[in-house]
Coordinates of C-alpha atoms and ligand atoms in Angstrom, one line a residue:
M1 CA 0.0 0.0 0.0
N2 CA 1.5 3.4 -1.0
R3 CA 1.6 6.5 1.2
H4 CA -1.1 8.2 -0.9
T5 CA -3.5 5.3 -0.3
D6 CA -2.6 5.3 3.4
M7 CA -3.4 8.9 3.7
K8 CA -6.7 8.5 1.9
Q9 CA -7.5 5.6 4.2
S10 CA -6.7 7.6 7.3
A11 CA -8.9 10.4 6.2
L12 CA -11.7 7.9 5.5
I13 CA -11.4 6.4 9.0
V14 CA -11.3 9.7 10.7
G15 CA -14.4 10.6 8.7
L16 CA -16.1 7.4 9.7
L17 CA -15.3 7.8 13.3
A18 CA -16.6 11.3 13.2
A19 CA -19.8 10.2 11.4
L20 CA -20.4 7.8 14.2
A21 CA -19.5 10.4 16.8
I22 CA -16.5 8.3 18.1
V23 CA -13.3 9.8 19.4
P24 CA -10.5 7.3 19.1
G25 CA -9.5 6.3 22.6
T26 CA -13.0 6.9 24.0
P27 CA -13.4 4.4 26.8
V28 CA -16.1 1.8 26.3
G29 CA -18.1 3.1 29.2
A30 CA -18.5 6.4 27.4
V31 CA -20.6 4.6 24.9
E32 CA -22.2 2.1 27.2
S33 CA -23.4 4.6 29.7
A34 CA -24.9 7.1 27.4
P35 CA -25.4 10.8 28.4
A36 CA -28.8 11.8 29.8
S37 CA -30.1 12.9 26.4
Q38 CA -29.5 9.4 25.2
A39 CA -30.7 7.6 28.4
V40 CA -31.2 3.9 27.9
P41 CA -34.4 3.7 25.8
D42 CA -37.3 1.8 27.2
V43 CA -38.3 -0.6 24.4
S44 CA -39.8 -3.2 26.6
R45 CA -43.3 -2.7 25.1
I46 CA -42.1 -3.2 21.5
A47 CA -41.3 -6.9 21.9
P48 CA -42.7 -8.0 25.3
T49 CA -42.3 -11.6 24.2
P50 CA -39.8 -12.9 21.5
P51 CA -40.8 -11.7 18.0
M52 CA -42.3 -14.4 15.8
G53 CA -42.6 -14.4 12.0
W54 CA -40.9 -15.4 8.8
N55 CA -37.7 -14.1 7.1
S56 CA -36.7 -14.6 3.4
W57 CA -33.0 -15.4 3.8
N58 CA -32.7 -19.0 4.8
H59 CA -34.6 -20.3 1.8
F60 CA -34.7 -17.5 -0.8
A61 CA -31.4 -15.8 0.0
G62 CA -30.5 -13.2 -2.8
R63 CA -33.2 -14.4 -5.2
V64 CA -36.1 -13.1 -3.2
T65 CA -38.8 -11.1 -5.0
D66 CA -42.0 -9.2 -4.2
A67 CA -44.0 -12.2 -5.3
D68 CA -42.2 -14.5 -2.8
I69 CA -42.9 -12.1 0.0
R70 CA -46.6 -11.9 -0.9
S71 CA -46.8 -15.7 -1.2
A72 CA -45.2 -16.0 2.3
A73 CA -47.8 -13.6 3.6
D74 CA -50.6 -15.7 2.0
F75 CA -49.2 -18.9 3.4
L76 CA -48.7 -17.6 6.9
V77 CA -52.4 -17.0 6.9
S78 CA -53.6 -20.2 5.1
T79 CA -51.3 -22.6 7.1
G80 CA -52.4 -21.2 10.4
M81 CA -49.0 -19.8 11.2
R82 CA -50.2 -16.3 11.6
D83 CA -52.8 -17.4 14.1
A84 CA -50.1 -19.4 16.0
G85 CA -48.2 -16.1 16.4
Y86 CA -45.9 -15.8 13.3
V87 CA -46.7 -12.2 12.3
Y88 CA -43.6 -10.5 11.0
V89 CA -42.9 -10.9 7.3
N90 CA -39.3 -9.9 6.9
I91 CA -37.4 -9.2 3.7
D92 CA -33.7 -9.9 4.3
D93 CA -30.8 -8.7 2.2
T94 CA -31.0 -7.8 -1.6
W95 CA -34.1 -5.6 -1.8
Q96 CA -32.1 -2.4 -2.2
G97 CA -31.7 -0.4 -5.3
K98 CA -29.8 2.9 -5.7
R99 CA -29.9 6.2 -3.8
D100 CA -31.2 9.2 -5.8
A101 CA -29.5 12.6 -5.9
S102 CA -31.3 13.6 -2.7
G103 CA -30.0 10.5 -0.8
V104 CA -33.3 8.7 -0.8
L105 CA -32.9 4.9 -1.2
H106 CA -35.1 3.1 -3.7
S107 CA -35.9 -0.6 -3.9
N108 CA -34.6 -2.6 -6.8
E109 CA -36.6 -4.0 -9.8
R110 CA -37.5 -7.2 -7.8
F111 CA -39.5 -4.9 -5.4
P112 CA -41.3 -2.5 -7.7
D113 CA -43.5 -0.9 -5.0
M114 CA -42.6 -1.2 -1.3
Q115 CA -45.5 0.8 -0.1
A116 CA -47.9 -1.5 -1.9
L117 CA -46.1 -4.6 -0.6
S118 CA -46.3 -3.2 2.9
A119 CA -50.0 -2.5 2.5
Y120 CA -50.6 -6.1 1.2
I121 CA -48.8 -7.6 4.2
H122 CA -50.7 -5.3 6.7
S123 CA -54.0 -6.2 5.0
K124 CA -53.4 -9.8 6.1
G125 CA -53.0 -8.8 9.7
L126 CA -49.3 -9.2 9.5
K127 CA -46.3 -6.9 10.1
F128 CA -43.6 -5.9 7.7
G129 CA -39.8 -6.2 8.3
I130 CA -36.8 -5.0 6.4
Y131 CA -33.0 -5.3 6.4
S132 CA -30.0 -2.9 6.2
S133 CA -26.5 -2.5 7.4
P134 CA -24.6 0.2 9.5
G135 CA -21.9 -0.2 6.8
A136 CA -21.8 1.4 3.3
R137 CA -22.7 -2.1 1.9
T138 CA -24.8 -5.0 3.1
C139 CA -23.3 -8.5 3.2
A140 CA -24.6 -9.2 -0.3
G141 CA -23.0 -6.0 -1.5
Y142 CA -26.2 -3.9 -1.7
E143 CA -26.6 -0.3 -0.5
G144 CA -26.2 0.1 3.3
S145 CA -27.3 2.9 5.6
L146 CA -23.9 4.5 6.6
G147 CA -24.3 8.2 6.6
H148 CA -28.0 7.9 5.7
E149 CA -29.4 6.5 9.0
A150 CA -32.0 9.2 9.6
E151 CA -33.2 9.3 6.0
D152 CA -33.5 5.5 5.9
A153 CA -35.3 5.3 9.2
R154 CA -37.8 7.9 7.9
L155 CA -38.2 5.9 4.7
Y156 CA -38.9 2.7 6.6
A157 CA -41.5 4.6 8.7
A158 CA -43.1 6.0 5.6
W159 CA -43.3 2.4 4.2
G160 CA -44.9 1.2 7.4
V161 CA -42.0 -0.9 8.4
D162 CA -42.4 -2.7 11.8
F163 CA -39.1 -4.5 12.1
L164 CA -35.5 -3.7 11.1
K165 CA -32.6 -6.2 11.0
Y166 CA -29.4 -4.3 11.0
D167 CA -26.5 -6.4 9.9
L168 CA -22.8 -5.4 10.5
C169 CA -21.5 -6.4 7.1
S170 CA -19.1 -3.9 5.6
L171 CA -18.8 -1.8 8.7
R172 CA -16.5 -4.7 9.8
E173 CA -14.0 -3.7 7.2
D174 CA -14.0 -0.1 8.4
M175 CA -13.6 -1.4 12.0
K176 CA -10.5 -3.4 10.9
K177 CA -9.0 -0.3 9.3
A178 CA -9.7 1.8 12.4
K179 CA -8.0 -0.9 14.5
A180 CA -4.9 -0.7 12.3
E181 CA -5.0 3.1 12.6
H182 CA -5.3 2.9 16.4
P183 CA -3.5 -0.2 17.5
D184 CA -3.2 1.0 21.1
D185 CA -6.9 1.5 21.6
P186 CA -8.3 -1.9 22.7
D187 CA -11.9 -0.6 22.3
V188 CA -11.8 1.3 19.1
T189 CA -13.7 -1.3 17.1
K190 CA -16.2 -2.0 19.8
N191 CA -16.9 1.7 20.3
M192 CA -17.3 2.2 16.6
M193 CA -19.8 -0.6 16.3
I194 CA -21.8 0.4 19.4
A195 CA -22.0 4.0 18.1
A196 CA -23.2 2.8 14.7
Y197 CA -26.0 0.7 16.3
H198 CA -26.9 3.5 18.6
K199 CA -27.2 5.9 15.7
M200 CA -29.8 3.8 13.9
G201 CA -31.6 3.0 17.2
D202 CA -32.0 6.7 17.8
A203 CA -33.1 7.3 14.2
L204 CA -35.8 4.7 14.5
R205 CA -37.1 6.1 17.7
A206 CA -37.1 9.6 16.3
T207 CA -39.6 8.5 13.6
G208 CA -42.2 7.9 16.4
H209 CA -43.1 4.5 14.9
T210 CA -42.9 1.2 16.7
I211 CA -40.1 -0.7 15.0
V212 CA -38.5 -3.8 16.4
Y213 CA -34.7 -3.2 16.2
S214 CA -32.9 -6.4 15.6
L215 CA -29.1 -6.4 15.8
C216 CA -27.1 -8.8 13.7
Q217 CA -23.4 -8.7 14.4
Y218 CA -22.8 -12.4 15.0
G219 CA -22.3 -12.0 18.8
V220 CA -19.1 -9.9 18.5
D221 CA -18.2 -8.1 21.8
D222 CA -21.1 -9.5 23.8
P223 CA -24.1 -7.6 22.4
W224 CA -26.3 -9.0 25.2
K225 CA -24.4 -6.6 27.5
W226 CA -25.0 -3.4 25.4
G227 CA -27.9 -4.2 23.1
P228 CA -30.6 -2.7 25.4
S229 CA -28.6 0.6 25.6
V230 CA -28.9 1.1 21.8
G231 CA -32.6 0.5 21.8
A232 CA -32.5 -3.1 20.5
S233 CA -35.3 -5.6 21.1
M234 CA -33.1 -8.5 20.1
W235 CA -29.5 -9.3 19.1
R236 CA -27.8 -12.2 17.3
T237 CA -25.6 -14.2 19.7
T238 CA -23.9 -16.2 17.0
G239 CA -22.7 -16.6 13.4
D240 CA -25.1 -17.8 10.8
I241 CA -27.2 -20.9 11.2
S242 CA -27.5 -23.5 8.3
D243 CA -29.9 -26.3 7.7
S244 CA -27.7 -29.0 9.3
Y245 CA -28.0 -30.7 12.7
A246 CA -24.3 -30.2 13.4
R247 CA -24.6 -26.4 12.9
M248 CA -28.0 -25.9 14.5
S249 CA -27.1 -28.0 17.6
K250 CA -23.7 -26.3 18.0
I251 CA -25.4 -22.9 18.0
G252 CA -28.3 -23.9 20.2
F253 CA -26.4 -25.8 22.9
N254 CA -23.7 -23.1 23.0
Q255 CA -26.3 -20.6 24.3
A256 CA -25.8 -21.9 27.9
G257 CA -25.0 -19.1 30.3
L258 CA -26.9 -16.2 28.5
A259 CA -30.2 -16.5 30.3
A260 CA -29.5 -13.5 32.6
F261 CA -29.3 -11.2 29.6
A262 CA -32.8 -11.8 28.2
G263 CA -36.1 -10.6 29.5
A264 CA -39.3 -8.8 28.5
G265 CA -38.4 -6.5 25.6
H266 CA -34.9 -7.7 25.0
W267 CA -34.0 -11.1 23.6
N268 CA -30.9 -13.2 22.8
D269 CA -31.2 -14.3 19.1
P270 CA -29.5 -17.6 18.2
D271 CA -30.5 -17.0 14.5
M272 CA -33.6 -17.9 12.5
L273 CA -35.3 -21.3 12.1
E274 CA -34.4 -23.8 9.5
I275 CA -37.4 -26.1 10.1
G276 CA -38.9 -27.2 6.8
N277 CA -35.8 -26.5 4.7
G278 CA -35.3 -30.3 4.2
R279 CA -31.9 -31.2 5.5
M280 CA -32.8 -32.3 9.0
S281 CA -34.9 -35.1 10.3
A282 CA -38.2 -34.5 12.1
D283 CA -36.5 -35.4 15.4
E284 CA -33.8 -32.8 14.6
Y285 CA -36.3 -30.1 13.8
R286 CA -38.1 -30.9 17.0
T287 CA -34.8 -30.4 18.8
H288 CA -34.4 -27.1 17.0
M289 CA -37.9 -25.9 17.9
S290 CA -37.6 -27.1 21.5
L291 CA -34.2 -25.5 22.1
W292 CA -35.3 -22.2 20.7
A293 CA -38.5 -22.3 22.9
L294 CA -36.4 -23.0 26.0
L295 CA -34.1 -20.2 25.0
A296 CA -36.9 -17.7 24.7
A297 CA -35.5 -17.1 21.2
P298 CA -37.3 -15.1 18.5
L299 CA -39.0 -17.6 16.2
L300 CA -38.5 -16.5 12.6
A301 CA -39.3 -19.3 10.2
G302 CA -37.0 -19.5 7.1
N303 CA -38.6 -22.1 4.9
D304 CA -40.6 -22.0 1.6
L305 CA -44.1 -21.9 3.1
S306 CA -45.7 -22.7 -0.2
K307 CA -44.1 -26.2 -0.1
M308 CA -44.4 -26.9 3.6
G309 CA -45.5 -30.4 4.5
A310 CA -47.7 -31.4 7.4
A311 CA -44.9 -32.6 9.6
D312 CA -43.0 -29.3 9.4
R313 CA -46.2 -27.4 9.9
Q314 CA -47.0 -29.4 13.0
I315 CA -43.5 -28.7 14.4
L316 CA -43.7 -24.9 13.7
T317 CA -47.2 -24.5 15.0
N318 CA -47.2 -26.8 18.1
R319 CA -49.1 -24.5 20.4
E320 CA -47.5 -25.8 23.6
A321 CA -43.9 -25.3 22.2
I322 CA -44.8 -21.8 21.1
A323 CA -46.4 -21.1 24.5
I324 CA -43.1 -22.1 26.2
D325 CA -41.2 -19.7 23.9
Q326 CA -43.7 -16.9 24.5
D327 CA -44.2 -17.4 28.2
T328 CA -45.0 -14.2 29.9
L329 CA -42.5 -14.7 32.8
G330 CA -39.9 -13.8 30.1
K331 CA -37.2 -15.9 31.6
Q332 CA -34.8 -17.7 29.3
G333 CA -33.9 -21.3 30.0
D334 CA -30.5 -22.8 30.6
R335 CA -28.6 -26.1 30.8
L336 CA -29.4 -28.1 33.9
Y337 CA -26.7 -30.8 33.3
Q338 CA -24.9 -32.5 30.6
D339 CA -23.7 -36.1 30.6
G340 CA -21.9 -37.0 27.4
D341 CA -24.5 -36.9 24.7
L342 CA -27.3 -36.3 27.1
D343 CA -28.2 -32.7 27.6
V344 CA -30.9 -31.6 29.9
W345 CA -32.2 -28.0 29.9
S346 CA -35.0 -26.2 31.9
R347 CA -36.9 -23.0 31.7
P348 CA -39.0 -21.4 34.5
L349 CA -42.5 -20.6 33.3
S350 CA -45.4 -18.6 34.6
G351 CA -47.8 -20.3 37.1
G352 CA -44.9 -22.0 38.9
R353 CA -44.3 -24.4 36.0
V354 CA -41.0 -25.5 34.4
A355 CA -40.3 -26.6 30.9
V356 CA -37.7 -29.4 30.7
G357 CA -35.9 -30.5 27.5
L358 CA -34.4 -34.0 27.6
F359 CA -32.0 -34.0 24.6
N360 CA -30.1 -36.9 23.1
R361 CA -27.3 -35.6 21.0
G362 CA -26.0 -39.2 20.3
E363 CA -26.3 -41.5 17.4
S364 CA -28.7 -44.0 18.9
P365 CA -31.8 -44.0 21.1
R366 CA -31.1 -43.4 24.8
D367 CA -33.0 -43.2 28.1
V368 CA -32.9 -39.7 29.5
S369 CA -34.1 -38.8 33.0
I370 CA -35.0 -35.8 35.0
E371 CA -35.3 -35.9 38.8
L372 CA -38.3 -33.7 39.6
A373 CA -36.6 -32.3 42.7
K374 CA -33.9 -30.8 40.5
V375 CA -36.6 -28.5 38.9
G376 CA -38.2 -27.6 42.1
F377 CA -40.7 -30.4 42.7
P378 CA -39.3 -32.6 45.5
G379 CA -42.8 -33.8 46.3
G380 CA -43.7 -34.7 42.7
A381 CA -45.5 -32.8 40.0
R382 CA -47.9 -33.1 37.1
V383 CA -46.1 -33.8 33.8
R384 CA -47.1 -33.1 30.2
D385 CA -45.3 -34.3 27.1
V386 CA -45.4 -31.4 24.6
W387 CA -44.5 -33.3 21.4
K388 CA -46.6 -36.4 22.2
Q389 CA -49.3 -34.0 23.3
K390 CA -50.0 -36.3 26.3
D391 CA -50.6 -35.9 30.0
L392 CA -48.3 -38.2 31.9
G393 CA -50.2 -37.6 35.1
R394 CA -48.8 -37.0 38.6
R395 CA -45.3 -38.2 38.9
S396 CA -42.8 -38.4 41.8
G397 CA -39.1 -39.1 41.9
S398 CA -38.0 -38.9 38.3
V399 CA -39.3 -39.1 34.8
T400 CA -37.5 -41.1 32.2
D401 CA -38.1 -41.3 28.5
T402 CA -36.4 -43.1 25.6
V403 CA -35.2 -40.2 23.3
P404 CA -34.4 -41.0 19.7
K405 CA -31.0 -40.1 18.1
H406 CA -30.7 -36.2 17.8
G407 CA -34.1 -36.0 19.4
V408 CA -35.8 -34.5 22.4
T409 CA -38.6 -35.1 24.9
L410 CA -40.1 -31.7 25.9
L411 CA -42.0 -31.7 29.2
I412 CA -44.0 -29.2 31.1
V413 CA -43.8 -29.9 34.8
G414 CA -46.1 -28.1 37.1
P415 CA -47.9 -28.1 40.5
Q416 CA -51.4 -28.7 39.0
Ligands
GAL501 C1 -25.6 -12.4 7.2 C2 -26.6 -12.6 8.2 C3 -27.7 -13.5 7.6 C4 -28.2 -12.8 6.4 C5 -27.1 -12.4 5.4 C6 -27.6 -11.6 4.2 O1 -24.6 -11.6 7.7 O2 -26.1 -13.2 9.4 O3 -28.7 -13.7 8.5 O4 -28.9 -11.6 6.8 O5 -26.1 -11.7 6.1 O6 -26.6 -11.2 3.4

């Protein structure tokens, strides 16, 4: 790299830091504990329970069109998913076109009329979600919001957007350059990222519209510690999921220890659902749904709803699994114990009940047990099997079930 490029880069970084209102060397606390005018926003009413809906990325990726989104809205209604709680219809990356001379972003030719699309979605009793990046470019190389945060937030509000996923993408490259420029500042990249997320959070709030703000930065620098301070309702805790048991289970079971950071209005997000995309067995998809419910995770389906079979629909719409996810106590579950391939998780629920997941991560069926005393019922409890949809009656001591390979038995244990 020659000196001229170096100088150009320095100027760019200083410009970026200034745009994000960051002074190199600013201690993390300066961003984390915002000044009074930016007091921690109360977004608890925006997403009192984990948001539920559908997102285009996992199935349609960069091919998504207006017609796909309308079809998803239609099928959310006809499959009963909307009535089961899946209300957000979220376009992920690749809807963006170009900015015009006045800085207004337009959608591309695959989305000829966003206002009309939004009206269509709303007419079905659904909500409309969209995607952007704090960087200049999205991950798929489309126009991001850097330097246009307020304009973009106003555009979303004018379109009736109810949900924004804000994906780090190209800001990561700017962060790397800033780090190279300020090698002695351990927090320069973190501060830059938090400021960027703060900026859009403020811009969304300034519109006066209720917009779920969903951070996507792959869990870098513990977003569960600062997400609420930027006005986020949810934040990704991991890299991308894929439709494989290995990846889904690695992400899901790695969520242990994060329960304290979730609660009404702010949720850990281990990424969207892959149920129905075809590369996992029904037992594996039940594990996916059960883990996400125990984790109080946002439930964003990511399959082609027009081709969804009965088995996948039953997994996605199991009312009792959804009720665990949406439980009003708002407490995320956690691992109770692990013994080799056997992994047992629990989640406190309203009404003094507890959800228990008996997972078998091994390659052949295994008996998995839970001692009822370990989940607060030393004198016994009533037990219900969520996937078999069966009351097991009053039990004392422990409950044991034979759990298939990569499968789960999901129980609700309660006093009554
Ligand atoms: C990734 C993100 C995915 C999807 C994709 C779009 O960074 O984690 O969920 O949004 O970008 O390009």
